[in-house]
Amino acid sequence: MVLDEPTAALDPRAEVAVYRQFREVAAGRCAVFISHRLGSARLADRIVVLRAGQVVEAGSHEALLDRDGEYARLYRLQAHWYGEGSPSEAVQ
C-alpha cells in the first residue's frame, strides 16, 4: 500500500481519522507513507529521508532525532510552529 500525502487537503479532525484508519489497515503489512509533515512521519516504524532523490538518513523517529541530522533539523523547524517562541525564529 502506498499513500502519497494522503492528508494534504484535510482538516485536522479528518487527518486524525485517516491516520487511525491507516494504522489499522497497515498493521502487519508493508506500507509506504509519503509526507512532508514530519509529525505524521512518527507513525512509521522506519523513516527514510530523501534529498534530491537520494537517501540521506533512515531509522526510527527517536534514532533520527538522536542522530541530529537532516531529519532532526527539519523536525525541529516544523515543531517550532506549534511550540512557544516567535515563528520568525524557526526560519532564520
Tab-separated table of C-alpha atoms in Angstrom:
chain	number	residue	atom	x	y	z
A	1	MET	CA	0.000	0.000	0.000
A	2	VAL	CA	1.348	3.440	-0.920
A	3	LEU	CA	-0.120	6.668	0.453
A	4	ASP	CA	1.313	9.873	-1.023
A	5	GLU	CA	0.405	12.942	1.075
A	6	PRO	CA	-2.996	11.431	1.978
A	7	THR	CA	-3.950	14.235	4.362
A	8	ALA	CA	-2.667	17.259	2.430
A	9	ALA	CA	-6.152	18.707	1.829
A	10	LEU	CA	-7.806	17.606	5.076
A	11	ASP	CA	-8.698	19.499	8.212
A	12	PRO	CA	-7.095	18.281	11.487
A	13	ARG	CA	-10.085	16.143	12.554
A	14	ALA	CA	-10.263	14.336	9.222
A	15	GLU	CA	-6.482	13.921	9.290
A	16	VAL	CA	-6.645	12.103	12.641
A	17	ALA	CA	-9.371	9.814	11.283
A	18	VAL	CA	-7.234	8.952	8.244
A	19	TYR	CA	-4.211	8.180	10.437
A	20	ARG	CA	-6.284	5.915	12.686
A	21	GLN	CA	-7.664	4.033	9.696
A	22	PHE	CA	-4.223	3.810	8.121
A	23	ARG	CA	-2.730	2.253	11.268
A	24	GLU	CA	-5.488	-0.360	11.349
A	25	VAL	CA	-5.270	-1.221	7.649
A	26	ALA	CA	-1.454	-1.226	7.571
A	27	ALA	CA	-0.990	-3.351	10.712
A	28	GLY	CA	1.202	-6.325	9.844
A	29	ARG	CA	1.676	-5.155	6.255
A	30	CYS	CA	4.288	-3.276	4.313
A	31	ALA	CA	3.069	0.253	3.661
A	32	VAL	CA	4.753	3.351	2.271
A	33	PHE	CA	3.550	6.673	3.651
A	34	ILE	CA	4.913	9.735	1.854
A	35	SER	CA	4.641	13.012	3.744
A	36	HIS	CA	6.360	16.337	4.193
A	37	ARG	CA	4.628	16.638	7.576
A	38	LEU	CA	7.197	15.133	9.881
A	39	GLY	CA	4.764	14.905	12.780
A	40	SER	CA	2.882	12.273	10.804
A	41	ALA	CA	6.126	10.507	9.890
A	42	ARG	CA	6.336	9.497	13.558
A	43	LEU	CA	3.650	6.897	12.798
A	44	ALA	CA	6.200	4.911	10.802
A	45	ASP	CA	8.398	2.147	12.168
A	46	ARG	CA	11.145	3.292	9.792
A	47	ILE	CA	11.576	6.748	8.296
A	48	VAL	CA	13.599	7.318	5.140
A	49	VAL	CA	14.753	10.878	4.444
A	50	LEU	CA	15.377	11.763	0.799
A	51	ARG	CA	17.177	14.748	-0.682
A	52	ALA	CA	17.341	15.121	-4.469
A	53	GLY	CA	16.156	11.527	-4.838
A	54	GLN	CA	18.918	10.112	-2.643
A	55	VAL	CA	18.569	8.515	0.790
A	56	VAL	CA	20.378	10.709	3.313
A	57	GLU	CA	19.101	9.104	6.542
A	58	ALA	CA	16.955	6.223	7.701
A	59	GLY	CA	15.791	4.962	11.074
A	60	SER	CA	13.109	5.369	13.706
A	61	HIS	CA	11.891	8.809	14.749
A	62	GLU	CA	13.851	8.589	18.007
A	63	ALA	CA	17.039	7.352	16.329
A	64	LEU	CA	16.918	10.107	13.731
A	65	LEU	CA	16.400	12.777	16.385
A	66	ASP	CA	19.343	11.361	18.364
A	67	ARG	CA	21.493	11.465	15.209
A	68	ASP	CA	20.775	15.220	14.966
A	69	GLY	CA	20.996	15.246	11.173
A	70	GLU	CA	18.699	16.366	8.374
A	71	TYR	CA	15.539	14.793	9.837
A	72	ALA	CA	16.111	16.323	13.269
A	73	ARG	CA	16.721	19.756	11.745
A	74	LEU	CA	13.555	19.606	9.638
A	75	TYR	CA	11.507	18.168	12.508
A	76	ARG	CA	12.571	20.993	14.831
A	77	LEU	CA	11.721	23.547	12.130
A	78	GLN	CA	8.183	22.186	11.791
A	79	ALA	CA	7.690	21.599	15.530
A	80	HIS	CA	8.681	25.187	16.295
A	81	TRP	CA	5.458	26.444	14.701
A	82	TYR	CA	3.459	24.534	17.314
A	83	GLY	CA	5.561	25.463	20.338
A	84	GLU	CA	6.444	28.664	22.059
A	85	GLY	CA	8.608	31.346	20.557
A	86	SER	CA	8.454	33.542	17.531
A	87	PRO	CA	7.682	31.834	14.203
A	88	SER	CA	10.334	34.029	12.592
A	89	GLU	CA	12.969	32.301	14.761
A	90	ALA	CA	12.161	28.999	13.052
A	91	VAL	CA	13.081	30.260	9.592
A	92	GLN	CA	16.265	32.128	10.449
